[in-house]
mmCIF file of C-alpha atoms in Angstrom:
data_model
loop_
_atom_site.group_PDB
_atom_site.id
_atom_site.type_symbol
_atom_site.label_atom_id
_atom_site.label_comp_id
_atom_site.label_asym_id
_atom_site.label_seq_id
_atom_site.Cartn_x
_atom_site.Cartn_y
_atom_site.Cartn_z
ATOM 1 C CA MET O 999 183.903 11.889 52.744
ATOM 2 C CA PRO O 1000 183.509 7.805 52.397
ATOM 3 C CA ALA O 1001 182.848 6.587 49.938
ATOM 4 C CA ILE O 1002 180.671 3.199 48.980
ATOM 5 C CA LEU O 1003 180.302 1.448 45.373
ATOM 6 C CA THR O 1004 178.052 -1.292 45.638
ATOM 7 C CA ARG O 1005 176.519 -1.904 41.704
ATOM 8 C CA PRO O 1006 177.562 -5.279 40.462
ATOM 9 C CA ILE O 1007 178.997 -6.707 37.568
ATOM 10 C CA LEU O 1008 178.124 -10.634 36.800
ATOM 11 C CA ASN O 1009 180.536 -12.844 36.097
ATOM 12 C CA ASN O 1010 179.643 -15.442 33.707
ATOM 13 C CA ALA O 1011 178.259 -17.713 35.847
ATOM 14 C CA ILE O 1012 175.983 -21.058 36.043
ATOM 15 C CA ARG O 1013 172.549 -19.007 37.809
ATOM 16 C CA THR O 1014 169.862 -21.686 37.277
ATOM 17 C CA PHE O 1015 169.149 -25.305 38.420
ATOM 18 C CA SER O 1016 167.702 -26.126 35.569
ATOM 19 C CA LYS O 1017 170.278 -25.282 33.740
ATOM 20 C CA VAL O 1018 172.941 -27.069 35.928
ATOM 21 C CA GLN O 1019 170.764 -29.852 36.433
ATOM 22 C CA ILE O 1020 170.608 -29.603 31.949
ATOM 23 C CA ARG O 1021 173.833 -29.737 32.590
ATOM 24 C CA PHE O 1022 174.399 -32.454 35.038
ATOM 25 C CA PHE O 1023 171.790 -34.665 34.199
ATOM 26 C CA SER O 1024 172.448 -38.106 32.482
ATOM 27 C CA THR O 1025 169.562 -38.732 29.574
ATOM 28 C CA THR O 1026 170.895 -42.754 30.414
ATOM 29 C CA SER O 1027 171.211 -43.320 33.716
ATOM 30 C CA GLY O 1028 170.034 -40.146 34.701
ATOM 31 C CA LEU O 1029 173.065 -40.083 37.705
ATOM 32 C CA LEU O 1030 175.623 -37.142 38.004
ATOM 33 C CA SER O 1031 178.975 -37.423 38.197
ATOM 34 C CA LYS O 1032 180.366 -38.837 40.282
ATOM 35 C CA LYS O 1033 182.732 -35.803 41.409
ATOM 36 C CA ILE O 1034 181.239 -32.323 40.304
ATOM 37 C CA VAL O 1035 183.711 -29.886 41.750
ATOM 38 C CA ILE O 1036 182.391 -26.159 42.147
ATOM 39 C CA ILE O 1037 183.263 -22.909 41.786
ATOM 40 C CA GLY O 1038 181.959 -19.966 44.079
ATOM 41 C CA GLY O 1039 179.584 -20.562 47.321
ATOM 42 C CA VAL O 1040 177.525 -18.417 48.276
ATOM 43 C CA ALA O 1041 173.972 -18.147 46.570
ATOM 44 C CA GLY O 1042 174.979 -19.303 42.797
ATOM 45 C CA GLY O 1043 178.121 -22.020 44.129
ATOM 46 C CA ALA O 1044 176.006 -22.532 47.439
ATOM 47 C CA SER O 1045 172.469 -23.325 45.308
ATOM 48 C CA ALA O 1046 174.260 -25.658 43.815
ATOM 49 C CA ALA O 1047 175.572 -27.286 45.806
ATOM 50 C CA ALA O 1048 172.583 -28.005 47.598
ATOM 51 C CA ARG O 1049 170.737 -29.316 44.030
ATOM 52 C CA LEU O 1050 173.120 -31.582 43.266
ATOM 53 C CA ARG O 1051 173.049 -33.086 46.223
ATOM 54 C CA ARG O 1052 169.485 -33.814 46.166
ATOM 55 C CA LEU O 1053 169.770 -35.148 42.588
ATOM 56 C CA ASP O 1054 172.574 -37.408 43.487
ATOM 57 C CA GLU O 1055 172.983 -38.985 46.628
ATOM 58 C CA THR O 1056 176.679 -40.941 46.120
ATOM 59 C CA ALA O 1057 178.431 -38.240 44.333
ATOM 60 C CA THR O 1058 180.927 -36.723 46.046
ATOM 61 C CA ILE O 1059 181.030 -32.825 45.992
ATOM 62 C CA THR O 1060 183.258 -30.388 46.682
ATOM 63 C CA MET O 1061 182.973 -26.735 46.825
ATOM 64 C CA PHE O 1062 186.138 -24.165 46.191
ATOM 65 C CA GLU O 1063 185.215 -20.806 48.260
ATOM 66 C CA ARG O 1064 187.814 -18.251 47.262
ATOM 67 C CA GLY O 1065 186.413 -15.813 50.648
ATOM 68 C CA PRO O 1066 186.385 -16.667 54.289
ATOM 69 C CA PHE O 1067 182.661 -17.422 54.258
ATOM 70 C CA VAL O 1068 180.577 -19.157 51.592
ATOM 71 C CA SER O 1069 177.120 -18.296 52.399
ATOM 72 C CA PHE O 1070 175.724 -15.265 54.113
ATOM 73 C CA ALA O 1071 172.938 -12.777 54.057
ATOM 74 C CA ASN O 1072 174.293 -10.530 51.909
ATOM 75 C CA CYS O 1073 171.076 -8.210 52.117
ATOM 76 C CA GLY O 1074 171.925 -8.098 56.399
ATOM 77 C CA LEU O 1075 175.392 -6.242 55.523
ATOM 78 C CA PRO O 1076 173.713 -3.298 55.112
ATOM 79 C CA TYR O 1077 172.359 -3.322 58.518
ATOM 80 C CA TYR O 1078 175.525 -4.875 59.292
ATOM 81 C CA VAL O 1079 176.966 -1.147 58.609
ATOM 82 C CA GLY O 1080 173.663 0.665 60.038
ATOM 83 C CA ASP O 1081 174.680 -1.574 63.854
ATOM 84 C CA VAL O 1082 170.391 -2.283 62.891
ATOM 85 C CA ILE O 1083 172.348 -6.108 63.493
ATOM 86 C CA LYS O 1084 175.178 -6.106 65.860
ATOM 87 C CA ASP O 1085 177.355 -9.341 65.379
ATOM 88 C CA ASP O 1086 178.853 -10.710 61.931
ATOM 89 C CA LYS O 1087 177.938 -13.671 63.218
ATOM 90 C CA ASP O 1088 173.792 -13.553 62.462
ATOM 91 C CA LEU O 1089 175.336 -12.596 58.644
ATOM 92 C CA VAL O 1090 176.241 -16.177 58.473
ATOM 93 C CA LEU O 1091 173.288 -19.269 57.101
ATOM 94 C CA ALA O 1092 175.352 -21.792 57.063
ATOM 95 C CA THR O 1093 179.896 -22.646 57.232
ATOM 96 C CA PRO O 1094 181.433 -25.686 55.645
ATOM 97 C CA ALA O 1095 180.994 -27.841 58.987
ATOM 98 C CA LEU O 1096 177.406 -27.437 58.272
ATOM 99 C CA PHE O 1097 177.555 -29.288 54.507
ATOM 100 C CA LYS O 1098 179.484 -31.405 55.483
ATOM 101 C CA ASN O 1099 177.796 -32.959 57.702
ATOM 102 C CA ARG O 1100 173.759 -32.576 56.008
ATOM 103 C CA PHE O 1101 174.915 -32.564 52.269
ATOM 104 C CA LYS O 1102 178.068 -34.845 52.743
ATOM 105 C CA ILE O 1103 179.404 -31.215 50.919
ATOM 106 C CA ASP O 1104 183.329 -30.924 50.858
ATOM 107 C CA VAL O 1105 183.053 -27.009 51.370
ATOM 108 C CA ARG O 1106 187.246 -25.343 50.917
ATOM 109 C CA THR O 1107 187.206 -21.752 51.784
ATOM 110 C CA GLN O 1108 189.526 -19.627 50.826
ATOM 111 C CA ASN O 1109 190.555 -22.366 48.534
ATOM 112 C CA GLU O 1110 190.827 -20.325 44.948
ATOM 113 C CA VAL O 1111 191.076 -21.233 41.171
ATOM 114 C CA LEU O 1112 193.073 -20.644 39.815
ATOM 115 C CA LYS O 1113 193.329 -22.401 36.791
ATOM 116 C CA ILE O 1114 190.998 -25.012 34.218
ATOM 117 C CA ASP O 1115 192.243 -27.817 32.744
ATOM 118 C CA PRO O 1116 188.894 -28.433 30.089
ATOM 119 C CA LYS O 1117 191.594 -31.448 28.596
ATOM 120 C CA ALA O 1118 193.535 -33.380 31.502
ATOM 121 C CA LYS O 1119 189.479 -32.226 33.228
ATOM 122 C CA THR O 1120 191.950 -30.564 36.463
ATOM 123 C CA VAL O 1121 192.171 -27.596 38.825
ATOM 124 C CA GLU O 1122 194.532 -25.548 39.472
ATOM 125 C CA VAL O 1123 194.125 -24.154 44.159
ATOM 126 C CA LYS O 1124 195.484 -21.352 45.889
ATOM 127 C CA ASP O 1125 195.307 -21.778 49.648
ATOM 128 C CA ALA O 1126 194.638 -18.557 51.247
ATOM 129 C CA ALA O 1127 195.407 -20.762 54.546
ATOM 130 C CA ASN O 1128 198.853 -22.617 54.370
ATOM 131 C CA ASN O 1129 199.623 -20.163 51.087
ATOM 132 C CA THR O 1130 199.998 -23.453 49.048
ATOM 133 C CA THR O 1131 198.597 -24.635 45.315
ATOM 134 C CA TYR O 1132 197.516 -28.478 44.626
ATOM 135 C CA SER O 1133 195.925 -30.029 41.375
ATOM 136 C CA GLU O 1134 191.340 -30.714 42.197
ATOM 137 C CA SER O 1135 189.729 -33.391 39.162
ATOM 138 C CA TYR O 1136 186.653 -33.548 38.662
ATOM 139 C CA ASP O 1137 184.216 -35.075 35.937
ATOM 140 C CA SER O 1138 181.722 -32.652 36.151
ATOM 141 C CA LEU O 1139 182.737 -28.748 36.965
ATOM 142 C CA VAL O 1140 179.547 -26.010 37.973
ATOM 143 C CA LEU O 1141 181.003 -22.257 37.283
ATOM 144 C CA ALA O 1142 179.733 -20.400 40.215
ATOM 145 C CA PRO O 1143 182.517 -17.149 40.666
ATOM 146 C CA GLY O 1144 179.067 -14.109 41.794
ATOM 147 C CA ALA O 1145 179.769 -10.691 40.796
ATOM 148 C CA PHE O 1146 182.168 -7.799 41.940
ATOM 149 C CA PRO O 1147 181.605 -4.378 42.187
ATOM 150 C CA ILE O 1148 182.485 -1.762 39.701
ATOM 151 C CA ARG O 1149 185.685 0.246 40.614
ATOM 152 C CA PRO O 1150 185.041 3.829 38.246
ATOM 153 C CA PRO O 1151 188.962 3.603 36.755
ATOM 154 C CA LEU O 1152 189.390 7.567 38.437
ATOM 155 C CA PRO O 1153 191.326 9.764 40.598
ATOM 156 C CA GLY O 1154 191.549 9.076 43.740
ATOM 157 C CA ILE O 1155 189.902 5.283 44.250
ATOM 158 C CA ASP O 1156 192.044 3.229 45.573
ATOM 159 C CA LEU O 1157 191.622 6.402 49.053
ATOM 160 C CA PRO O 1158 191.332 5.306 52.279
ATOM 161 C CA GLY O 1159 187.357 6.097 52.745
ATOM 162 C CA ILE O 1160 186.360 5.161 49.272
ATOM 163 C CA PHE O 1161 185.966 1.127 49.314
ATOM 164 C CA ILE O 1162 182.995 -1.836 47.965
ATOM 165 C CA LEU O 1163 180.548 -2.919 49.642
ATOM 166 C CA ARG O 1164 180.402 -7.093 48.472
ATOM 167 C CA THR O 1165 181.131 -9.011 51.556
ATOM 168 C CA ILE O 1166 181.080 -9.687 55.195
ATOM 169 C CA PRO O 1167 185.361 -8.470 55.294
ATOM 170 C CA ASP O 1168 183.417 -5.183 53.106
ATOM 171 C CA SER O 1169 181.392 -4.547 55.946
ATOM 172 C CA MET O 1170 183.407 -5.192 58.404
ATOM 173 C CA LEU O 1171 186.712 -3.119 56.763
ATOM 174 C CA VAL O 1172 183.283 0.269 56.379
ATOM 175 C CA ARG O 1173 182.053 0.354 60.025
ATOM 176 C CA SER O 1174 185.382 -0.462 61.503
ATOM 177 C CA TRP O 1175 185.658 3.352 59.506
ATOM 178 C CA MET O 1176 182.714 4.515 60.987
ATOM 179 C CA GLU O 1177 184.519 3.756 64.415
ATOM 180 C CA LYS O 1178 187.352 5.093 63.818
ATOM 181 C CA HIS O 1179 186.379 8.901 62.754
ATOM 182 C CA THR O 1180 183.776 11.446 62.876
ATOM 183 C CA ILE O 1181 181.211 10.700 59.720
ATOM 184 C CA LYS O 1182 179.098 13.612 58.418
ATOM 185 C CA ARG O 1183 178.162 12.655 54.961
ATOM 186 C CA ALA O 1184 178.658 9.841 52.884
ATOM 187 C CA VAL O 1185 178.484 9.107 48.339
ATOM 188 C CA VAL O 1186 177.212 5.718 48.036
ATOM 189 C CA VAL O 1187 176.958 4.840 44.565
ATOM 190 C CA GLY O 1188 174.623 2.514 42.764
ATOM 191 C CA GLY O 1189 171.186 2.956 43.296
ATOM 192 C CA GLY O 1190 170.075 -0.529 43.723
ATOM 193 C CA PHE O 1191 168.906 -2.581 46.449
ATOM 194 C CA ILE O 1192 171.905 -2.530 48.235
ATOM 195 C CA GLY O 1193 172.753 1.147 47.748
ATOM 196 C CA LEU O 1194 169.661 2.320 49.209
ATOM 197 C CA GLU O 1195 169.964 -0.196 51.950
ATOM 198 C CA THR O 1196 173.017 1.631 52.691
ATOM 199 C CA ALA O 1197 171.826 4.711 52.201
ATOM 200 C CA GLU O 1198 169.108 3.400 54.246
ATOM 201 C CA ASN O 1199 171.859 2.085 57.414
ATOM 202 C CA LEU O 1200 173.728 5.125 56.579
ATOM 203 C CA VAL O 1201 171.133 7.988 57.553
ATOM 204 C CA HIS O 1202 171.073 5.381 60.533
ATOM 205 C CA ARG O 1203 174.014 6.422 61.916
ATOM 206 C CA GLY O 1204 173.019 10.397 62.054
ATOM 207 C CA VAL O 1205 174.987 10.118 58.172
ATOM 208 C CA GLU O 1206 174.131 12.505 55.334
ATOM 209 C CA VAL O 1207 173.841 10.740 52.816
ATOM 210 C CA THR O 1208 174.741 10.840 49.146
ATOM 211 C CA ILE O 1209 173.404 8.532 46.099
ATOM 212 C CA VAL O 1210 174.811 8.651 42.647
ATOM 213 C CA GLU O 1211 173.056 6.405 40.287
ATOM 214 C CA MET O 1212 174.012 6.556 35.709
ATOM 215 C CA GLY O 1213 170.911 5.273 35.368
ATOM 216 C CA THR O 1214 166.678 7.314 35.528
ATOM 217 C CA GLN O 1215 165.882 5.679 38.514
ATOM 218 C CA VAL O 1216 167.053 4.302 42.049
ATOM 219 C CA LEU O 1217 165.682 0.522 41.798
ATOM 220 C CA PRO O 1218 166.717 -0.376 37.591
ATOM 221 C CA PRO O 1219 164.895 -3.491 37.926
ATOM 222 C CA MET O 1220 161.534 -2.304 39.221
ATOM 223 C CA ASP O 1221 159.040 -1.368 36.850
ATOM 224 C CA PRO O 1222 158.817 3.313 36.195
ATOM 225 C CA GLY O 1223 155.723 3.393 37.473
ATOM 226 C CA ALA O 1224 155.837 0.966 40.242
ATOM 227 C CA LEU O 1225 158.560 3.262 42.333
ATOM 228 C CA VAL O 1226 155.730 6.204 42.444
ATOM 229 C CA PHE O 1227 154.471 4.395 45.220
ATOM 230 C CA TYR O 1228 157.362 4.229 47.689
#
């Protein structure tokens, strides 16, 4: 019986365009910093990069994403697991080439920022593809590392058949497991949007699903009274 963990813990990240403008917009000249480094892609980092480019057409913008994809449809992951979306390429919203050609933004996937030196204004970056480490300078820095799912410190948490669902590679692992094994029952930990969509798609594939939610209701952000209509 596989288990899929979907509830996230949010890291410290810049999540609103207003904060980005307050931090990077000069009160004197109205111009942004000359060199901007963004740590993290996907929803937060990629959106911030596009917004910053609109504010300044000449700034040098570099975005580091430790994963292989810089922008993808998070809510589509359960539907890839459920085989409703057949091709993982349909989950990709934007590529590094698109950011380069359309926005003149340098996107480096599979590059993980290991250290930040605020005094020297540099970041230490590991290039996973080449297994090398290098330093990159910046004038201003955006932190958009995103979130990660909770992995409860329980006995057996690392056993085969227990997955997280947060990225495209995560969904590939779940789908591959289902293709290699006969799955009759599954437990989905987390009753948020992704958790419920995952349960829906597992049922679509003929799996009996149990949802475990630590709160008093599924879809915690929604008003309890509104849920009676679903």
